[in-house]
């Protein structure tokens, strides 16, 4: 998961990925990272579903 997220254009850092809490935290360049790209990267693995939390 970390690798898939870090490969997204505009993602500057994958802060954390936790299977225990089912969360991932990323930092990115404003206007360069889309929620669609993040969700697509997570859901590329059929074991995962994604939503964006603020």
PDB file of C-alpha atoms in Angstrom:
ATOM      1  CA  UNK A   1       0.000   0.000   0.000  1.00  0.00           C
ATOM      2  CA  UNK A   2       2.756   2.432   0.921  1.00  0.00           C
ATOM      3  CA  UNK A   3       4.451   1.914  -2.431  1.00  0.00           C
ATOM      4  CA  UNK A   4       1.243   2.445  -4.396  1.00  0.00           C
ATOM      5  CA  UNK A   5       0.516   5.687  -2.552  1.00  0.00           C
ATOM      6  CA  UNK A   6       4.063   7.021  -2.823  1.00  0.00           C
ATOM      7  CA  UNK A   7       4.003   6.510  -6.612  1.00  0.00           C
ATOM      8  CA  UNK A   8       1.155   9.002  -7.050  1.00  0.00           C
ATOM      9  CA  UNK A   9       2.227  12.254  -8.692  1.00  0.00           C
ATOM     10  CA  UNK A  10       2.284  15.007  -6.086  1.00  0.00           C
ATOM     11  CA  UNK A  11       2.501  12.763  -3.011  1.00  0.00           C
ATOM     12  CA  UNK A  12       5.517  14.008  -1.079  1.00  0.00           C
ATOM     13  CA  UNK A  13       5.335  11.604   1.865  1.00  0.00           C
ATOM     14  CA  UNK A  14       3.369   8.589   3.045  1.00  0.00           C
ATOM     15  CA  UNK A  15       3.231   9.443   6.737  1.00  0.00           C
ATOM     16  CA  UNK A  16       1.668   6.189   7.909  1.00  0.00           C
ATOM     17  CA  UNK A  17      -0.240   3.116   6.815  1.00  0.00           C
ATOM     18  CA  UNK A  18      -2.006   1.132   9.523  1.00  0.00           C
ATOM     19  CA  UNK A  19      -3.835  -2.111   8.905  1.00  0.00           C
ATOM     20  CA  UNK A  20      -4.891  -2.107  12.569  1.00  0.00           C
ATOM     21  CA  UNK A  21      -6.883   1.120  12.172  1.00  0.00           C
ATOM     22  CA  UNK A  22      -7.493   0.756   8.419  1.00  0.00           C
ATOM     23  CA  UNK A  23      -5.965   4.160   7.705  1.00  0.00           C
ATOM     24  CA  UNK A  24      -3.288   5.786   5.611  1.00  0.00           C
ATOM     25  CA  UNK A  25      -1.993   9.337   5.983  1.00  0.00           C
ATOM     26  CA  UNK A  26      -0.231  11.072   3.108  1.00  0.00           C
ATOM     27  CA  UNK A  27       1.221  14.527   2.519  1.00  0.00           C
ATOM     28  CA  UNK A  28       1.088  16.041  -0.913  1.00  0.00           C
ATOM     29  CA  UNK A  29       1.415  19.154  -3.001  1.00  0.00           C
ATOM     30  CA  UNK A  30      -1.798  21.168  -2.998  1.00  0.00           C
ATOM     31  CA  UNK A  31      -3.532  20.950  -6.346  1.00  0.00           C
ATOM     32  CA  UNK A  32      -1.360  18.057  -7.556  1.00  0.00           C
ATOM     33  CA  UNK A  33      -2.904  15.118  -5.664  1.00  0.00           C
ATOM     34  CA  UNK A  34      -6.508  14.140  -6.269  1.00  0.00           C
ATOM     35  CA  UNK A  35      -8.699  12.068  -4.004  1.00  0.00           C
ATOM     36  CA  UNK A  36      -9.573   9.964  -7.041  1.00  0.00           C
ATOM     37  CA  UNK A  37      -5.899   9.069  -7.531  1.00  0.00           C
ATOM     38  CA  UNK A  38      -5.535   8.104  -3.865  1.00  0.00           C
ATOM     39  CA  UNK A  39      -8.661   5.955  -3.908  1.00  0.00           C
ATOM     40  CA  UNK A  40      -7.662   4.303  -7.184  1.00  0.00           C
ATOM     41  CA  UNK A  41      -4.217   3.428  -5.790  1.00  0.00           C
ATOM     42  CA  UNK A  42      -5.707   1.851  -2.662  1.00  0.00           C
ATOM     43  CA  UNK A  43      -8.466   0.001  -4.490  1.00  0.00           C
ATOM     44  CA  UNK A  44      -6.029  -1.413  -7.067  1.00  0.00           C
ATOM     45  CA  UNK A  45      -5.596  -4.126  -4.445  1.00  0.00           C
ATOM     46  CA  UNK A  46      -8.957  -5.958  -4.359  1.00  0.00           C
ATOM     47  CA  UNK A  47      -8.643  -6.515  -0.604  1.00  0.00           C
ATOM     48  CA  UNK A  48      -9.129  -2.796   0.095  1.00  0.00           C
ATOM     49  CA  UNK A  49     -11.849  -0.166  -0.234  1.00  0.00           C
ATOM     50  CA  UNK A  50     -11.089   3.514   0.289  1.00  0.00           C
ATOM     51  CA  UNK A  51     -12.775   6.724   1.379  1.00  0.00           C
ATOM     52  CA  UNK A  52     -11.238  10.088   2.185  1.00  0.00           C
ATOM     53  CA  UNK A  53     -11.435  11.501   5.708  1.00  0.00           C
ATOM     54  CA  UNK A  54     -10.547  15.066   6.597  1.00  0.00           C
TER      55      UNK A  54
END
